[in-house]
Short mmCIF file of C-alpha atoms in Angstrom, two decimals:
data_model
loop_
_atom_site.label_atom_id
_atom_site.label_comp_id
_atom_site.label_asym_id
_atom_site.label_seq_id
_atom_site.Cartn_x
_atom_site.Cartn_y
_atom_site.Cartn_z
CA MET A 286 -55.88 23.30 74.87
CA PRO A 287 -53.86 22.07 77.88
CA PRO A 288 -52.55 24.66 80.32
CA SER A 289 -48.98 25.89 79.94
CA LEU A 290 -46.44 25.57 82.68
CA PHE A 291 -43.22 27.56 82.85
CA ILE A 292 -40.47 26.36 85.17
CA THR A 293 -38.02 29.07 86.18
CA PHE A 294 -35.04 29.30 88.50
CA ASP A 295 -33.07 32.28 89.78
CA VAL A 296 -29.38 31.41 89.72
CA GLU A 297 -27.46 33.67 92.09
CA CYS A 298 -25.16 33.79 95.07
CA SER A 299 -26.18 35.16 98.44
CA MET A 300 -24.20 38.09 99.77
CA GLY A 301 -23.67 35.94 102.87
CA GLY A 302 -23.75 38.93 105.21
CA ALA A 303 -20.83 40.64 103.41
CA TRP A 304 -22.59 44.03 103.28
CA GLY A 305 -23.01 44.08 107.04
CA ASN A 306 -19.68 42.57 108.03
CA PRO A 307 -16.52 43.11 105.96
CA ALA A 308 -15.06 39.90 107.43
CA PHE A 309 -17.71 37.93 105.54
CA ARG A 310 -17.71 37.13 101.83
CA PRO A 311 -20.50 36.37 99.38
CA VAL A 312 -21.33 32.67 99.13
CA PRO A 313 -19.20 31.12 96.35
CA PRO A 314 -20.93 29.69 93.26
CA ALA A 315 -19.47 26.26 94.06
CA ARG A 316 -21.82 26.11 97.01
CA ALA A 317 -24.68 28.44 96.02
CA VAL A 318 -25.10 27.33 92.40
CA TRP A 319 -23.42 23.97 91.91
CA GLY A 320 -24.44 22.84 95.39
CA ARG A 321 -21.11 21.18 96.10
CA TYR A 322 -21.17 19.24 99.32
CA ARG A 323 -18.32 16.83 99.94
CA SER A 324 -18.05 14.86 96.68
CA ARG A 325 -21.59 15.57 95.49
CA GLU A 326 -23.22 18.35 93.47
CA LEU A 327 -26.73 18.88 94.81
CA GLY A 328 -27.54 22.14 93.04
CA LEU A 329 -27.68 22.93 89.35
CA PRO A 330 -26.51 19.52 88.05
CA LEU A 331 -29.18 17.74 90.10
CA ILE A 332 -31.91 20.14 88.92
CA VAL A 333 -30.86 19.75 85.28
CA SER A 334 -30.73 15.96 85.64
CA ILE A 335 -34.27 15.87 87.03
CA LEU A 336 -35.50 18.11 84.20
CA GLU A 337 -33.80 15.92 81.59
CA GLN A 338 -35.24 12.72 83.10
CA ALA A 339 -38.71 14.26 82.83
CA GLY A 340 -38.09 15.51 79.28
CA LEU A 341 -38.43 19.12 80.41
CA ALA A 342 -36.55 22.36 79.98
CA ALA A 343 -36.65 25.39 82.23
CA THR A 344 -35.65 29.02 82.11
CA PHE A 345 -32.69 29.90 84.31
CA PHE A 346 -32.36 33.58 85.21
CA VAL A 347 -28.61 33.92 85.81
CA GLU A 348 -27.14 36.71 87.96
CA ALA A 349 -24.46 38.55 86.01
CA PHE A 350 -22.39 40.25 88.72
CA THR A 351 -20.48 37.40 90.38
CA ASP A 352 -17.20 38.81 89.03
CA GLU A 353 -17.80 41.80 91.31
CA GLN A 354 -18.42 39.43 94.22
CA GLY A 355 -14.94 37.98 93.74
CA TYR A 356 -15.76 34.98 91.55
CA PRO A 357 -14.71 35.92 88.00
CA GLY A 358 -15.89 33.71 85.16
CA GLU A 359 -18.06 31.49 87.34
CA MET A 360 -21.44 32.43 85.89
CA GLU A 361 -20.07 32.16 82.37
CA ARG A 362 -19.37 28.49 83.16
CA VAL A 363 -22.91 28.16 84.50
CA CYS A 364 -24.38 29.59 81.28
CA HIS A 365 -22.31 27.23 79.13
CA TYR A 366 -23.39 24.27 81.25
CA LEU A 367 -27.07 25.17 80.96
CA LEU A 368 -26.87 25.76 77.22
CA GLU A 369 -25.03 22.45 76.72
CA HIS A 370 -28.02 20.82 78.43
CA GLN A 371 -30.56 22.61 76.19
CA GLN A 372 -31.87 24.86 78.95
CA ASP A 373 -32.99 28.47 78.45
CA VAL A 374 -30.67 31.13 79.93
CA GLN A 375 -31.84 34.66 80.65
CA LEU A 376 -30.42 37.67 82.48
CA HIS A 377 -31.07 38.26 86.17
CA ILE A 378 -29.32 41.07 88.01
CA HIS A 379 -29.10 42.52 91.48
CA PRO A 380 -27.40 45.92 91.25
CA ASN A 381 -26.25 45.59 94.87
CA HIS A 382 -23.83 42.85 93.75
CA LYS A 383 -22.21 45.35 91.34
CA HIS A 384 -22.19 47.95 94.11
CA TYR A 385 -20.45 45.48 96.42
CA GLY A 386 -17.64 45.18 93.86
CA LEU A 387 -17.35 48.98 93.73
CA ALA A 388 -17.25 49.13 97.53
CA GLN A 389 -14.53 46.46 97.67
CA ALA A 390 -12.49 48.53 95.21
CA GLY A 391 -12.91 51.62 97.41
CA LYS A 392 -15.03 53.39 94.80
CA PRO A 393 -18.20 55.39 95.42
CA HIS A 394 -21.32 53.28 95.17
CA PRO A 395 -25.05 53.55 95.76
CA ARG A 396 -26.76 51.30 98.31
CA CYS A 397 -29.70 50.22 96.18
CA ASP A 398 -31.02 47.02 94.64
CA TYR A 399 -33.78 48.58 92.53
CA ILE A 400 -32.79 49.25 88.94
CA ALA A 401 -35.53 51.85 88.54
CA ASP A 402 -33.97 53.93 91.35
CA LEU A 403 -30.55 54.10 89.70
CA ALA A 404 -29.37 56.89 87.44
CA PRO A 405 -28.52 55.67 83.90
CA GLU A 406 -24.80 56.29 84.49
CA ALA A 407 -24.79 54.14 87.67
#
């Protein structure tokens, strides 16, 4: 029996220093996910194209909290794109992205990125 190989990608946006400096913003999905540079897309579309050319599919773990980072609906578009290209989409979360949204709204928030350390109501 040949060995199995699983190809996975985390699909997320960097906080871009926004926690440490309120003048900064998280990196937008256009750059972090789609890889837009001038007129080219060197991120997700390029990865999917390479996978398709090789007859492969991968699992993409997609971060769910980009709405809270100030980019509503962006990851929904990403999920639709991946599914249209017969790729596997799974959940990937960083609670600190949700907490950033709470902080931006002036609401109380924990400073934690470990799900196990959060109370169920957080």
